[in-house]
PDB file of C-alpha atoms (C1' of nucleotides) in Angstrom:
ATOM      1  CA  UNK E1209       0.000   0.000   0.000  1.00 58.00           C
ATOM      2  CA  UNK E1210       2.766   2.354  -0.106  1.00 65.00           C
ATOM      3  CA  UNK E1211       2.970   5.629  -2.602  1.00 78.00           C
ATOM      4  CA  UNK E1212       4.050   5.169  -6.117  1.00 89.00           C
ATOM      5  CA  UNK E1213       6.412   7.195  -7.265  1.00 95.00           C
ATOM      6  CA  UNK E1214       5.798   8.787 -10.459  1.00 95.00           C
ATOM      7  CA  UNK E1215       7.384   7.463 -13.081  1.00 96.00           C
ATOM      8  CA  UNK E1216       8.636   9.097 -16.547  1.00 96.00           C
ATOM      9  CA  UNK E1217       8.216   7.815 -19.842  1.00 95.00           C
ATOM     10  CA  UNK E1218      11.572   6.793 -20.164  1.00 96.00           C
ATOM     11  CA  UNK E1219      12.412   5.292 -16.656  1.00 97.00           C
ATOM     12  CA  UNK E1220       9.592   2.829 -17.995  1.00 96.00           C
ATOM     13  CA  UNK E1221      11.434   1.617 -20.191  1.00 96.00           C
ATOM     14  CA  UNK E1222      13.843   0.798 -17.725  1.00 97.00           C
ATOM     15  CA  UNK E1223      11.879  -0.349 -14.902  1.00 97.00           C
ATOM     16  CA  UNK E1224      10.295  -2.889 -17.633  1.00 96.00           C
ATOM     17  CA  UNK E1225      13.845  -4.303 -18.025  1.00 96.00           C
ATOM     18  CA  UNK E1226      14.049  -4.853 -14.277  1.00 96.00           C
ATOM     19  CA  UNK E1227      10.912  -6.173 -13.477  1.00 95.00           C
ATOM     20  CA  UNK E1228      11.488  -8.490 -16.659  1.00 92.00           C
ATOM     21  CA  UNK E1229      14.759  -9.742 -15.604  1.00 90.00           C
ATOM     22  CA  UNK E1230      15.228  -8.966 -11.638  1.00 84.00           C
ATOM     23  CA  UNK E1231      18.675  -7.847 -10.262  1.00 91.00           C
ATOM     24  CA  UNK E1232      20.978  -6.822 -13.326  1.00 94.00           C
ATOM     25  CA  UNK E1233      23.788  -4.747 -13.015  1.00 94.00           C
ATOM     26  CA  UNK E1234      24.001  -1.326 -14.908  1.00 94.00           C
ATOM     27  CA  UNK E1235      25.899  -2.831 -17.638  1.00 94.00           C
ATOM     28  CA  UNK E1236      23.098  -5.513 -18.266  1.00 95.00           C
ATOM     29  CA  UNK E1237      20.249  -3.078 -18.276  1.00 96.00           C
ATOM     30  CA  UNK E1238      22.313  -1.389 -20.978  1.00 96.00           C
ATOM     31  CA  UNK E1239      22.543  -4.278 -22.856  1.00 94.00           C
ATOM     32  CA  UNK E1240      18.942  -5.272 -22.710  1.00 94.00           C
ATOM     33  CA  UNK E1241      17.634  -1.641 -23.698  1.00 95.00           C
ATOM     34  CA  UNK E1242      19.856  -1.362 -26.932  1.00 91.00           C
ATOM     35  CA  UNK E1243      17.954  -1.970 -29.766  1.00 88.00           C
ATOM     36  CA  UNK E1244      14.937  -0.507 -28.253  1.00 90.00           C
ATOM     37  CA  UNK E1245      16.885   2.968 -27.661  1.00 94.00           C
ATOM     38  CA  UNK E1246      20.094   4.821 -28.662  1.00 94.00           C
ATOM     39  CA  UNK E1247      20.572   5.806 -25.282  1.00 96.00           C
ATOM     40  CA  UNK E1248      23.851   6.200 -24.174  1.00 95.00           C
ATOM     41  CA  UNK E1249      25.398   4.378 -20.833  1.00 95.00           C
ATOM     42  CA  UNK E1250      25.443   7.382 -19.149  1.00 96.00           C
ATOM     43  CA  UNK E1251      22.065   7.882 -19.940  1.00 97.00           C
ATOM     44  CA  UNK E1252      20.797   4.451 -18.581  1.00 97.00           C
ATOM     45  CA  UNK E1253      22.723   5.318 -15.434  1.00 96.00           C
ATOM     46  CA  UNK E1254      21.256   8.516 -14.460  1.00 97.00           C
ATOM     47  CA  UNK E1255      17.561   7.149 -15.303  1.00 98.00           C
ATOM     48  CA  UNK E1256      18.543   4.435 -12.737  1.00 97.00           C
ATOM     49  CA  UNK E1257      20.217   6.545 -10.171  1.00 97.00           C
ATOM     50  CA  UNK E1258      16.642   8.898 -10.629  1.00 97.00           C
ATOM     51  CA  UNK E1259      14.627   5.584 -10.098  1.00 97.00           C
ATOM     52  CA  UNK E1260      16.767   5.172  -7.048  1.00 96.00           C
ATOM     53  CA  UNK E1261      16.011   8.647  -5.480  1.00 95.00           C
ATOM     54  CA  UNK E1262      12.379   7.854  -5.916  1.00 95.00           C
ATOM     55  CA  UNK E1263      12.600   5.121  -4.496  1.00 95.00           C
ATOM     56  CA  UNK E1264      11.306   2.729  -7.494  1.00 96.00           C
ATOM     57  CA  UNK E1265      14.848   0.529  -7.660  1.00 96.00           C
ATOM     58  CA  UNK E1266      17.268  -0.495  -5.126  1.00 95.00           C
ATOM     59  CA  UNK E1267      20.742  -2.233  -5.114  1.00 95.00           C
ATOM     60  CA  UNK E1268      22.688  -4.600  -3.572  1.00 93.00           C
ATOM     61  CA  UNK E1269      26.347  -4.899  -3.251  1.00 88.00           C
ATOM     62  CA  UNK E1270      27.715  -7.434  -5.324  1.00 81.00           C
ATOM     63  CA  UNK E1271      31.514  -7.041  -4.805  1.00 76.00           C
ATOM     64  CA  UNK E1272      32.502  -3.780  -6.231  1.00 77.00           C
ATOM     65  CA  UNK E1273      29.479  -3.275  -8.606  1.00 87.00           C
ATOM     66  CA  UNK E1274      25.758  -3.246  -8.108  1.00 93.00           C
ATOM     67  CA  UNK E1275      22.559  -4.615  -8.814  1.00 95.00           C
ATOM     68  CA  UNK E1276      19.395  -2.975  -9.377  1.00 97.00           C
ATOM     69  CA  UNK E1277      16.170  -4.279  -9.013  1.00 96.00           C
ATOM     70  CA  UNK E1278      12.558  -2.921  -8.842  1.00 96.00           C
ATOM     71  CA  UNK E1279      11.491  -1.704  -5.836  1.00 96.00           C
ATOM     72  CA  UNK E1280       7.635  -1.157  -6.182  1.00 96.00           C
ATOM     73  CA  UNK E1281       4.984  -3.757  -7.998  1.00 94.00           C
ATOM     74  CA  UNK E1282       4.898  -3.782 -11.434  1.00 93.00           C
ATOM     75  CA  UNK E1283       1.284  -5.049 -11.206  1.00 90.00           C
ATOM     76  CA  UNK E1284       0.852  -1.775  -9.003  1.00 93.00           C
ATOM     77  CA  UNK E1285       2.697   0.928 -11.340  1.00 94.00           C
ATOM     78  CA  UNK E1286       1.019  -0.447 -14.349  1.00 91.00           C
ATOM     79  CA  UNK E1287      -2.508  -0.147 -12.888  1.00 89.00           C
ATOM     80  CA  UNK E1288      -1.797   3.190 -11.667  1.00 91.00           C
ATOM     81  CA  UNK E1289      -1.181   4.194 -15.206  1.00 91.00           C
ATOM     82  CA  UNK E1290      -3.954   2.305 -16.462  1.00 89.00           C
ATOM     83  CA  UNK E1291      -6.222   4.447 -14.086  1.00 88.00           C
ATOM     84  CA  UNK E1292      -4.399   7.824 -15.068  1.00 91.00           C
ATOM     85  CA  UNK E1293      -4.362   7.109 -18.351  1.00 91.00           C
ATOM     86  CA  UNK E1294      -8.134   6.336 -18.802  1.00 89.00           C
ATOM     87  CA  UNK E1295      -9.069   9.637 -16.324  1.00 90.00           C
ATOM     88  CA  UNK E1296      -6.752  11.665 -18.657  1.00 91.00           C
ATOM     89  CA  UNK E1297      -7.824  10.533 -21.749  1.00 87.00           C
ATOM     90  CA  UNK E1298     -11.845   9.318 -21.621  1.00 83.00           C
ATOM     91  CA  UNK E1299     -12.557  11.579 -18.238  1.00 80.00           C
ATOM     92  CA  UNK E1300     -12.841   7.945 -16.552  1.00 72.00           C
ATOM     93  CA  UNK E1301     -15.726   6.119 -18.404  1.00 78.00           C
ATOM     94  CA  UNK E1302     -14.419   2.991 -19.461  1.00 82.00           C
ATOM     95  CA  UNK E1303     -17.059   1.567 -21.731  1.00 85.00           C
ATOM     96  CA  UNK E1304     -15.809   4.041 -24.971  1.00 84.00           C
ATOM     97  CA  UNK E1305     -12.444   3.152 -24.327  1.00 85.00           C
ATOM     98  CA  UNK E1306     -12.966  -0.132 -24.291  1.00 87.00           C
ATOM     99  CA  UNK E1307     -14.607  -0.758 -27.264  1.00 89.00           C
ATOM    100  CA  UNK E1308     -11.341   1.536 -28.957  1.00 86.00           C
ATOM    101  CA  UNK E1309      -9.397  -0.173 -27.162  1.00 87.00           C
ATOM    102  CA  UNK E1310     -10.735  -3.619 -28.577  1.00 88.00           C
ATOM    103  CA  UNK E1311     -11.151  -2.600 -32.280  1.00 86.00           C
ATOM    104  CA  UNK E1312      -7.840  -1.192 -32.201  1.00 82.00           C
ATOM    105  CA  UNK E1313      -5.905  -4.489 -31.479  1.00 84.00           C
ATOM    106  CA  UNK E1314      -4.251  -7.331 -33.119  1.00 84.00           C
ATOM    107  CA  UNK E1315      -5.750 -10.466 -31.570  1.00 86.00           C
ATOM    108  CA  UNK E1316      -5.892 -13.896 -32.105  1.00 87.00           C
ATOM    109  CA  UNK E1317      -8.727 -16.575 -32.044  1.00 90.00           C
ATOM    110  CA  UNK E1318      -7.148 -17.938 -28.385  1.00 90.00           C
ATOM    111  CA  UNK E1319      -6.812 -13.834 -27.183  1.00 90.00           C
ATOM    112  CA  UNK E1320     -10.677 -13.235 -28.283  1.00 90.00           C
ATOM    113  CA  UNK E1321     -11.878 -16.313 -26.635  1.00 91.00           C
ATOM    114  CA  UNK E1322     -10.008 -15.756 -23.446  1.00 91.00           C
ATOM    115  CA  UNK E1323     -11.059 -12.187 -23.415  1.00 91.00           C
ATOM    116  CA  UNK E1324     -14.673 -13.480 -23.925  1.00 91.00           C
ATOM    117  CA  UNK E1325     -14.598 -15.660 -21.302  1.00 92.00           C
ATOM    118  CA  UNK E1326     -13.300 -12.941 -19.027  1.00 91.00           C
ATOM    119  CA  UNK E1327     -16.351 -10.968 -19.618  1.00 90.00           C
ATOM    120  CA  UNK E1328     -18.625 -13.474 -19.479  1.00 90.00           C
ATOM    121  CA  UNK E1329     -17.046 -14.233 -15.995  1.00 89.00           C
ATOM    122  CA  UNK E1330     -18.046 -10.234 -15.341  1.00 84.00           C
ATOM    123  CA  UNK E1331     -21.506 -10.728 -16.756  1.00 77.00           C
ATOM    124  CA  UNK E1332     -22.422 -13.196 -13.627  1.00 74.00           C
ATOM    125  CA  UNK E1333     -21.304 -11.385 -10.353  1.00 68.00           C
TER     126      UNK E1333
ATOM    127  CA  UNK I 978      -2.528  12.891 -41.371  1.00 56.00           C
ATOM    128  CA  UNK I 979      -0.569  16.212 -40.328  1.00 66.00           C
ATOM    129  CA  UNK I 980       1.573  15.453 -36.903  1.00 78.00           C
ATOM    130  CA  UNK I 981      -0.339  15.705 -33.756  1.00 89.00           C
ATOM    131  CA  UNK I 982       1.207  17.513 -30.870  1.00 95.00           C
ATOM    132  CA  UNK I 983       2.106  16.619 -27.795  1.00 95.00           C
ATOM    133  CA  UNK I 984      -0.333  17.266 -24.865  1.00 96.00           C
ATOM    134  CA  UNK I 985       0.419  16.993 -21.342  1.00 96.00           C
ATOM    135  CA  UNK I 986      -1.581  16.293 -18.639  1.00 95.00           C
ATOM    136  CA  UNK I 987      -2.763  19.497 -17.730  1.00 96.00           C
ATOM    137  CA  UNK I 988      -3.693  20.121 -21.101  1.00 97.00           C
ATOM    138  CA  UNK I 989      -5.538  17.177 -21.606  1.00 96.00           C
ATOM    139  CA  UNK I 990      -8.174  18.490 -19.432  1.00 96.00           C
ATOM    140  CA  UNK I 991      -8.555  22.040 -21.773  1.00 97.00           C
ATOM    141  CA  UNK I 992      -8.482  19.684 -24.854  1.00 97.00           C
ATOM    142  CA  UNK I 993     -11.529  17.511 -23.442  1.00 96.00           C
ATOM    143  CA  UNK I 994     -13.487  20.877 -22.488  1.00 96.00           C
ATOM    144  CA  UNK I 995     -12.878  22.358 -26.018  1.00 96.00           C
ATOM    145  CA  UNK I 996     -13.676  19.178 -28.040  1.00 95.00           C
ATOM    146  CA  UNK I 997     -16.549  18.755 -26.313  1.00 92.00           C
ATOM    147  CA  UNK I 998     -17.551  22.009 -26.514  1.00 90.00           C
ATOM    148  CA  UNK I 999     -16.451  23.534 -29.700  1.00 84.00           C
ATOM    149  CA  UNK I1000     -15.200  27.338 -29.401  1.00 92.00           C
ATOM    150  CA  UNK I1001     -15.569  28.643 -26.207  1.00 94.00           C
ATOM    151  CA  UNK I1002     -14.136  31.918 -24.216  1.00 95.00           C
ATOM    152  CA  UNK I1003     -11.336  31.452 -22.312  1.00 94.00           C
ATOM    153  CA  UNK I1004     -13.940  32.010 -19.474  1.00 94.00           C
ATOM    154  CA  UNK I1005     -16.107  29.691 -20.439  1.00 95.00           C
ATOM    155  CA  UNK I1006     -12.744  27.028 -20.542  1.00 96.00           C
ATOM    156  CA  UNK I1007     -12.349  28.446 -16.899  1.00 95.00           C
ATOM    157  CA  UNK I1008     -16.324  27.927 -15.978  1.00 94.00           C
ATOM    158  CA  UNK I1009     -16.021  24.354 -17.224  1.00 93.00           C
ATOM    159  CA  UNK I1010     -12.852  23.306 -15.259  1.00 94.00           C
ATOM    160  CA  UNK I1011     -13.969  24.535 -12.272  1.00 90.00           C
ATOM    161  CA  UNK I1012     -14.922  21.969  -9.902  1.00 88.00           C
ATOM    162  CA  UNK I1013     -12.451  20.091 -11.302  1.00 90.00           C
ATOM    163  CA  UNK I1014      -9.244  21.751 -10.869  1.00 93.00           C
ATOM    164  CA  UNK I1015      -8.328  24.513  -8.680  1.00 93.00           C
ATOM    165  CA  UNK I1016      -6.609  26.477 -11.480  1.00 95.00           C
ATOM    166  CA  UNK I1017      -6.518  29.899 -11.295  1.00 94.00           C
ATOM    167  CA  UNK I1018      -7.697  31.601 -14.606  1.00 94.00           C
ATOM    168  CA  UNK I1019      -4.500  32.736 -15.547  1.00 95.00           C
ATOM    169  CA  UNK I1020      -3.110  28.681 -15.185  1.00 96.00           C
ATOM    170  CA  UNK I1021      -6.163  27.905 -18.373  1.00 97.00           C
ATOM    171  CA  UNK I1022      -5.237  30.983 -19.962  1.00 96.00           C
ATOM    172  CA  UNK I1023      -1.239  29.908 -20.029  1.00 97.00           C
ATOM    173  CA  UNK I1024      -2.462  26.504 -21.128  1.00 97.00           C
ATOM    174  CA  UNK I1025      -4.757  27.525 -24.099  1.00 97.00           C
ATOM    175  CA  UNK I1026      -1.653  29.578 -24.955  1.00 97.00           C
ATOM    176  CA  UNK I1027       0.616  26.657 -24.866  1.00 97.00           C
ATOM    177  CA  UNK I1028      -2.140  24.746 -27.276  1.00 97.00           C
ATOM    178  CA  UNK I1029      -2.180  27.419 -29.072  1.00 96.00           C
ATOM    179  CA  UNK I1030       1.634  27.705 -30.174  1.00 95.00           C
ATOM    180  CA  UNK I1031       1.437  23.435 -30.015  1.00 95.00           C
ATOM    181  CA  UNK I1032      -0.985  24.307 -32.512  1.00 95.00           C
ATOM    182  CA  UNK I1033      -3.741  21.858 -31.028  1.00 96.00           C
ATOM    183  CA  UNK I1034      -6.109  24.412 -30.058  1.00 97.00           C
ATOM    184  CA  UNK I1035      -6.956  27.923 -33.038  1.00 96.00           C
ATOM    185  CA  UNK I1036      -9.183  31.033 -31.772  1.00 95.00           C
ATOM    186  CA  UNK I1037     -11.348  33.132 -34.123  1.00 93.00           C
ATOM    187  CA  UNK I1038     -12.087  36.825 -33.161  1.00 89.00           C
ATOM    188  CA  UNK I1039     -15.421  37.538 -32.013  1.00 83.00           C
ATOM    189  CA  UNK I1040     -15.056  41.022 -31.303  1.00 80.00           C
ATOM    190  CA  UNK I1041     -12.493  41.845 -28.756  1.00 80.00           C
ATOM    191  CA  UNK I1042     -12.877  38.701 -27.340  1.00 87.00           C
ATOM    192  CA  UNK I1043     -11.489  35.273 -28.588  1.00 93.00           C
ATOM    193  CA  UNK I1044     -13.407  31.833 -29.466  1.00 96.00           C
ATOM    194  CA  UNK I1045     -10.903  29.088 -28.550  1.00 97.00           C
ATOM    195  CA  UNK I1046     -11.510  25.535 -30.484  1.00 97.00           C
ATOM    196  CA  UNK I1047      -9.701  22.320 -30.865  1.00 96.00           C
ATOM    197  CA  UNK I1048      -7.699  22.250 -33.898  1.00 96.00           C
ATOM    198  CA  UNK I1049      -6.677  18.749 -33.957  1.00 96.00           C
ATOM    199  CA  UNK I1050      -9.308  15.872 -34.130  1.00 94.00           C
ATOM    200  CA  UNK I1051      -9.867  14.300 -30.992  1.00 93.00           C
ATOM    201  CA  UNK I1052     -10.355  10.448 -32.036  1.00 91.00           C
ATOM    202  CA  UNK I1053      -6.809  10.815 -33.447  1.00 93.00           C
ATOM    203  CA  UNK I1054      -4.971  11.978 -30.200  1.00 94.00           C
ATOM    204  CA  UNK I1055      -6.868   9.761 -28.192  1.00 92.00           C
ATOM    205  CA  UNK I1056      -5.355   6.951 -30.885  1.00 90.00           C
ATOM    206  CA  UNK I1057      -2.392   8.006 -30.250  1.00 91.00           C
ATOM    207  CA  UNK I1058      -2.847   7.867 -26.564  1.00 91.00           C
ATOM    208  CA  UNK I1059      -3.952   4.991 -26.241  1.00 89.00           C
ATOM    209  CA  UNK I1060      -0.804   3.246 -28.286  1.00 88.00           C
ATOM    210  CA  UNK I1061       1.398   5.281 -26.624  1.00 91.00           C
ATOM    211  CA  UNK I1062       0.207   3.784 -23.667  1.00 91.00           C
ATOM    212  CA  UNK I1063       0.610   0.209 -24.416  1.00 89.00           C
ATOM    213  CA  UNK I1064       3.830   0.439 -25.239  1.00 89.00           C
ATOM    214  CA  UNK I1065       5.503   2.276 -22.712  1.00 90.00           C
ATOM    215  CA  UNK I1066       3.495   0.199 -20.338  1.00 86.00           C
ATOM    216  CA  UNK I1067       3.418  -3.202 -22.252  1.00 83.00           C
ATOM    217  CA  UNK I1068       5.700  -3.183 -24.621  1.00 79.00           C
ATOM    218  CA  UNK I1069       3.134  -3.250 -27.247  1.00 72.00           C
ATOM    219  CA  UNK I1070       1.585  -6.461 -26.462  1.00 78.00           C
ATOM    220  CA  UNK I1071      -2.085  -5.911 -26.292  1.00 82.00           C
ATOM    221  CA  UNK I1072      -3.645  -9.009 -25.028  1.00 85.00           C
ATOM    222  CA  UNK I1073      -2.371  -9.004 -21.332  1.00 84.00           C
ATOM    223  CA  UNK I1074      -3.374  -5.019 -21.547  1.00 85.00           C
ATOM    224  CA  UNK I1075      -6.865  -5.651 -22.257  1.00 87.00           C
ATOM    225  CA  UNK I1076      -6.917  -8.323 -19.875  1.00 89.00           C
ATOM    226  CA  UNK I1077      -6.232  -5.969 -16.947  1.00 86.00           C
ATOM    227  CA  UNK I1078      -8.599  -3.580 -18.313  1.00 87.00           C
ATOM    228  CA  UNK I1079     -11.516  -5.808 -18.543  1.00 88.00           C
ATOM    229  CA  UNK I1080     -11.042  -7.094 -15.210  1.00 87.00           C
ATOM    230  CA  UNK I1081     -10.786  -3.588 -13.893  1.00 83.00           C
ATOM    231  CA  UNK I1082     -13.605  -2.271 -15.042  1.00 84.00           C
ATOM    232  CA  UNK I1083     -16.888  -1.939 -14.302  1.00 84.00           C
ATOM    233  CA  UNK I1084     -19.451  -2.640 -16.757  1.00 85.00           C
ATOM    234  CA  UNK I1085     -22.899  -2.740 -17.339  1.00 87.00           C
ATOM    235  CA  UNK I1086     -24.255  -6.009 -18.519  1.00 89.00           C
ATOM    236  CA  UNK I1087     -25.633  -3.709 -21.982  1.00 90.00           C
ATOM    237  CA  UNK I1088     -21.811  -2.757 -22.057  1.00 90.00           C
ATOM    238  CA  UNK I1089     -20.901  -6.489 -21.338  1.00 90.00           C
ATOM    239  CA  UNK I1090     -22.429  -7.566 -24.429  1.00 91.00           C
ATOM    240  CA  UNK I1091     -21.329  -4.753 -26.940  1.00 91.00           C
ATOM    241  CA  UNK I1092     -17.788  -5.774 -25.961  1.00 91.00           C
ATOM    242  CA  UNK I1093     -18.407  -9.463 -26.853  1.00 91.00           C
ATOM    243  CA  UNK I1094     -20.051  -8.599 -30.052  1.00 92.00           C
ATOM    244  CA  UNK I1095     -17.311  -6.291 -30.701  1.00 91.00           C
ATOM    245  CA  UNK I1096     -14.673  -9.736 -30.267  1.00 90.00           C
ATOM    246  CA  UNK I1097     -16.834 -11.534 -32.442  1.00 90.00           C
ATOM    247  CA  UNK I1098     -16.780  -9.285 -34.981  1.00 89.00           C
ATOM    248  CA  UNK I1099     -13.004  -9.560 -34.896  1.00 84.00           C
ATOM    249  CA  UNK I1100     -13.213 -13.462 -34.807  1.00 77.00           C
ATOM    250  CA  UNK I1101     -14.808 -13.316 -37.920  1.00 75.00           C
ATOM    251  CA  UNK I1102     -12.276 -11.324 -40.047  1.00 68.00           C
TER     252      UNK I1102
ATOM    253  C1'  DG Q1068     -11.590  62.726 -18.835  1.00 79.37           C
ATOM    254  C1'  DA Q1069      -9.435  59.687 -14.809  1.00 79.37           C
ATOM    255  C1'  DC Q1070      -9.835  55.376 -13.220  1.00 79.37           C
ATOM    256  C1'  DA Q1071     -11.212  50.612 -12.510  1.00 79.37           C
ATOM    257  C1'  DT Q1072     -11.825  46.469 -15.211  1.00 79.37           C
ATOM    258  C1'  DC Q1073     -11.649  42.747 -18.491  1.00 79.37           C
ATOM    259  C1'  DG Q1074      -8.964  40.172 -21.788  1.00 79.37           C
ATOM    260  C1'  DG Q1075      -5.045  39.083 -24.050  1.00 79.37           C
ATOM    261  C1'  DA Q1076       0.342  39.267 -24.214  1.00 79.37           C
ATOM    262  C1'  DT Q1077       4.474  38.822 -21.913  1.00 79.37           C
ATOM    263  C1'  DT Q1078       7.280  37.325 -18.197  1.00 79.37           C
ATOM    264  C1'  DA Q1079       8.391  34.327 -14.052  1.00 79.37           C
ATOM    265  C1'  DC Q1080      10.213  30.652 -11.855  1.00 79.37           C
ATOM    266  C1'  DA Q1081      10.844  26.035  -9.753  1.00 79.37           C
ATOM    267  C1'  DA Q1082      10.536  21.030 -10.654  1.00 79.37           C
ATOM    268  C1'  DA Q1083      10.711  17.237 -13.807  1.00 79.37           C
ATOM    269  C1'  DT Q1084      12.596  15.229 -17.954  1.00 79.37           C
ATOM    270  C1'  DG Q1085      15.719  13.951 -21.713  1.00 79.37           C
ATOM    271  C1'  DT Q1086      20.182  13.330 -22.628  1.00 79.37           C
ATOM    272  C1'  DA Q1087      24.559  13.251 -21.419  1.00 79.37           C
ATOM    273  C1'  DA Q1088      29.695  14.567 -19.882  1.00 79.37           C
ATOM    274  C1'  DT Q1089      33.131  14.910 -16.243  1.00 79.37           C
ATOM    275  C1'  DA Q1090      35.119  13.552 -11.873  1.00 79.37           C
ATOM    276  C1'  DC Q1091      36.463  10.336  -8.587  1.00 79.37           C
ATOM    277  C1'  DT Q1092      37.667   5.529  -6.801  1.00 79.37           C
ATOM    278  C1'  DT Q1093      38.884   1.070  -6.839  1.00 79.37           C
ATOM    279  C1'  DT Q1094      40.922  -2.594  -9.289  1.00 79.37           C
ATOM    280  C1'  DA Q1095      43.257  -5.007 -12.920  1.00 79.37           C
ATOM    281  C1'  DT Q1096      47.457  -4.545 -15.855  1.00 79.37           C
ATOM    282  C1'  DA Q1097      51.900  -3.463 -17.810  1.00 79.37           C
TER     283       DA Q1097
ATOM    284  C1'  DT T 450      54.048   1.157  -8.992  1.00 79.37           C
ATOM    285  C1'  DA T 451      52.112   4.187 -12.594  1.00 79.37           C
ATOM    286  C1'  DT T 452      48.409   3.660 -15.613  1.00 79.37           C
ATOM    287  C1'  DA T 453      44.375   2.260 -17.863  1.00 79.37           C
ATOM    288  C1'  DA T 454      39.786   0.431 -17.225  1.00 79.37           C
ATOM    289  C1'  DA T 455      35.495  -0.213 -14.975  1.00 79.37           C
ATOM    290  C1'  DG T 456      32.020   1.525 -12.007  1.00 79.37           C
ATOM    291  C1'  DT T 457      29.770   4.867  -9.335  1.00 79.37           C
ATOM    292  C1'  DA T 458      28.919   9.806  -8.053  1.00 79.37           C
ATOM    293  C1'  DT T 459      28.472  14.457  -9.314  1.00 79.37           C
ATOM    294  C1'  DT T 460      27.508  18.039 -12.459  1.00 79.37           C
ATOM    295  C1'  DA T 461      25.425  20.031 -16.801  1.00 79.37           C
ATOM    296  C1'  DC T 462      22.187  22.074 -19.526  1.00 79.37           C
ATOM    297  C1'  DA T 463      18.189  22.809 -22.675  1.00 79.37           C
ATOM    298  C1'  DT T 464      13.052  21.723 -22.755  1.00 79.37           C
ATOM    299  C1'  DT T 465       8.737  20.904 -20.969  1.00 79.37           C
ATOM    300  C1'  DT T 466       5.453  21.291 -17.431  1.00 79.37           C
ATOM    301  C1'  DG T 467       2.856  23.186 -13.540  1.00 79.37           C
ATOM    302  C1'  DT T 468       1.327  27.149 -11.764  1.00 79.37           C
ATOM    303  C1'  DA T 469       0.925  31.710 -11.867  1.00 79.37           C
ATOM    304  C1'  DA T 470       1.764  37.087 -11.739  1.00 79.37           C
ATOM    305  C1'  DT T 471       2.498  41.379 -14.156  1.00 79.37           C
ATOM    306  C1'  DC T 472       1.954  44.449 -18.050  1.00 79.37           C
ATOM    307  C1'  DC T 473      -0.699  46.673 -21.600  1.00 79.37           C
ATOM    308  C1'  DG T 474      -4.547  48.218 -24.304  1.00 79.37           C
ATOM    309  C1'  DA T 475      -9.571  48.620 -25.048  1.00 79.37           C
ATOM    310  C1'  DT T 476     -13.848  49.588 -22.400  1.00 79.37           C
ATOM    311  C1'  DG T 477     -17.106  50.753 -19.304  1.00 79.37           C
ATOM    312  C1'  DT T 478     -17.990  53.851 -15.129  1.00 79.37           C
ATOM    313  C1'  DC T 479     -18.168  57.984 -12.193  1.00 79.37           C
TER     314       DC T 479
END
DNA sequence: GACATCGGATTACAAATGTAATACTTTATA
DNA sequence: TATAAAGTATTACATTTGTAATCCGATGTC
């Protein structure tokens, strides 16, 4: 139940690497992110030290270098932006967003029957 | 198909009041948000300004007064939202997104059943 | 006509963000 | 043992954002 920190747009991309992989060092998260960015090292290492200072990663001591690892749910953070994104964007009613949502995406036959299923599971409480 | 612009939070909430109201008076922006901000006037003034130079909000004179509207369309920056949200905060995977959502939210059982015919439309294509 | 007022234009200023570079410390290396 | 390399810590700096306040010109008011 504690605060979540607010987290940038591009410490997300970082905090996905660590709640993908657990405890990396700083070299490792650099290594998973290129590709996906053109960050420089010293780039990835002040987004971490930022995640640090608000509180979102931690480190241990492993010998002389570090390892970082989330420090806050990612089932939390996400459904914080879920809720902030939604309020922002559709003033909070769900049901137009929703149907976007759903004609937007790329599913397949297993996605759309699971997803059915999941409603139908809502449709009986 | 021209570039949309990049909205913050803050001005999310002018965009919503303008595209749901067409051209308004900066005081009538300010009537609107009250209640649900505690903006000063001047703080929705510097905002439709901001818009303004953005160029997601144009004003047409109506005497010595200006008519703010929305000059971007509203179903595309709510697109672009809406995938800018999945991928920062799901790496573009939909399926697990709208998983969370539909669990999440509440629905009416006349919502309930849009949604499914919506996902059977989809199974069909 | 002098003055208060309403609206728009300009300016303010701190915090957060994107994107690094430089400095310092410990360790491996020649 | 002086030096380069690897890591962490500190510093940098332009933009964007949040949140206004002040200035200026047209208008209405006494």
């Amino acid at each position: 139940m504690k605060k979540l920190p607010r987290i940038s747009e591009s410490e997300w991309l970082v905090m996905r690497v660590l709640w993908s992989n657990g405890a990396l060092t700083a070299n490792e998260v650099v290594k998973e992110l290129t590709g996906q960015t053109k960050w420089k090292p010293k780039t990835v290492k002040t987004l971490i030290t930022r995640l640090m200072q608000k509180g979102a990663v931690r480190f241990k001591k492993e010998g002389r270098k570090y390892r970082y690892y989330a420090a806050v749910s990612e089932v939390e953070c996400v459904g914080a932006q879920r809720r902030s994104f939604v309020r922002r964007v559709y003033g909070g009613t769900m049901k137009p967003m929703l149907t976007a949502f759903l004609e937007d995406a790329e599913l397949s036959a297993e996605d759309i029957s699971e997803l059915k299923r999941i409603l139908e599971q809502k449709g009986k409480e």
